[in-house]
């Protein structure tokens, strides 16, 4: 007998990207497809010391069930970590710990989205967000994005037209766009939140991965100077991209009422984020090693981003256009079709796999009206030589008849 699955699954397809990932085990392949940090950069010694400290100093708490809101010493460390990034007025009680920021997105879906509710996202946006919000029955509306992130005038028109339940943005080195929203646009977003009384969700797992200069303050940091905006803002953070995704430690800052509903839902979901992971993360943040780790990973990703940008310009020339990212893990590029070359990202991805190089075509990152000519290339896990070689292969794949 066929299993009668819940209706909510009708709204969601398995990701097109999953099919591509099956091919990535091919020997000799150079992959720009992942969305991961480089595991060679993990501060294994620091995490080992932190895990040992957790087991030595508070074995009971680190191995026992814990509070759904999160392990208090970690909430304090996260508040301090955020304080160093301009959120100086954040109290530990104003955030809850989540199992990765992915869980924060799921809790937002659970607590806010009823079937048919409208949610505005960027076009393009994080694929798992699209899938997650659709699972709760959201009707997603895409706001246009340019090299500077979401276009605020267009966003405001969409808010006026659709009265969304909330707006979901990745303002800093977005996945997949790599774009950085300038401070002026950030202030406009906060002003329109207040003017239209619209909830804004800021997803910020990449803000610490800047290359040359720090990005403008987060929406959360800026909200302190925009009266009325803090009560309309949710901020999701994560240790995944800067320390380790395997720890599954993220957090969510938001209005007290929303955090309380999200905590209730989390209780029925995983009871709490791993206490061992939380105690380890707390000791790690307390140890003061994070600054050194951040400096090290920023330097490596900056070199790789530069190498990939240069190789793309050299090997693909006017056949691609992209904005050189100032941080994060991704270059978002568009095939221009110059000199009659291919403009279909998915077709190029197929050819590229045959030539032993992988990337993700951009279309699945759009909730609607996909730009089929887009590509997401991650430089994060590939060494400089392999970046050169991989982009040469990509260039050859594009030239192929
Ligand atoms: N948001 C964005 C924009 C992401 O790119 C990711 C990870 N790829 C996440 C959230 C989830 O990260 P995690 O659950 O590991 O914190």
PDB file of C-alpha atoms and ligand atoms in Angstrom, residues 35 99-103 105 126 168 170 175 203 205-206 238 240-241 245 248, ligand 1:
ATOM      1  CA  UNK A  35      28.523  25.351   0.321  1.00  0.00           C
ATOM      2  CA  UNK A  99      20.629  23.520  16.177  1.00  0.00           C
ATOM      3  CA  UNK A 100      22.380  25.409  13.388  1.00  0.00           C
ATOM      4  CA  UNK A 101      20.749  28.487  11.952  1.00  0.00           C
ATOM      5  CA  UNK A 102      18.853  26.058   9.735  1.00  0.00           C
ATOM      6  CA  UNK A 103      16.732  25.209  12.760  1.00  0.00           C
ATOM      7  CA  UNK A 105      14.627  29.064   9.827  1.00  0.00           C
ATOM      8  CA  UNK A 126      19.370  30.159   0.113  1.00  0.00           C
ATOM      9  CA  UNK A 168      13.811  37.090   4.647  1.00  0.00           C
ATOM     10  CA  UNK A 170      20.832  37.564   3.735  1.00  0.00           C
ATOM     11  CA  UNK A 175      24.291  32.532  -0.345  1.00  0.00           C
ATOM     12  CA  UNK A 203      20.117  35.524   8.175  1.00  0.00           C
ATOM     13  CA  UNK A 205      26.046  33.102   8.811  1.00  0.00           C
ATOM     14  CA  UNK A 206      28.760  34.746   6.660  1.00  0.00           C
ATOM     15  CA  UNK A 238      25.741  30.471  13.323  1.00  0.00           C
ATOM     16  CA  UNK A 240      28.967  26.782  11.165  1.00  0.00           C
ATOM     17  CA  UNK A 241      30.935  28.800   8.648  1.00  0.00           C
ATOM     18  CA  UNK A 245      29.125  23.136  10.957  1.00  0.00           C
ATOM     19  CA  UNK A 248      25.357  22.490  14.876  1.00  0.00           C
TER      20      UNK A 248
HETATM   21  N1  LIG B   1      21.545  30.286   6.079  1.00  0.00           N
HETATM   22  C1  LIG B   1      22.343  30.377   5.009  1.00  0.00           C
HETATM   23  C2  LIG B   1      22.257  31.566   4.127  1.00  0.00           C
HETATM   24  C3  LIG B   1      23.252  29.342   4.721  1.00  0.00           C
HETATM   25  O1  LIG B   1      24.022  29.434   3.631  1.00  0.00           O
HETATM   26  C4  LIG B   1      23.312  28.224   5.589  1.00  0.00           C
HETATM   27  C5  LIG B   1      24.262  27.060   5.354  1.00  0.00           C
HETATM   28  N2  LIG B   1      24.623  26.795   4.079  1.00  0.00           N
HETATM   29  C6  LIG B   1      22.452  28.192   6.687  1.00  0.00           C
HETATM   30  C7  LIG B   1      21.598  29.237   6.909  1.00  0.00           C
HETATM   31  C8  LIG B   1      22.415  27.038   7.654  1.00  0.00           C
HETATM   32  O2  LIG B   1      23.598  26.884   8.328  1.00  0.00           O
HETATM   33  P1  LIG B   1      23.711  26.122   9.709  1.00  0.00           P
HETATM   34  O3  LIG B   1      22.424  25.419   9.967  1.00  0.00           O
HETATM   35  O4  LIG B   1      24.840  25.172   9.536  1.00  0.00           O
HETATM   36  O5  LIG B   1      23.981  27.183  10.732  1.00  0.00           O
END
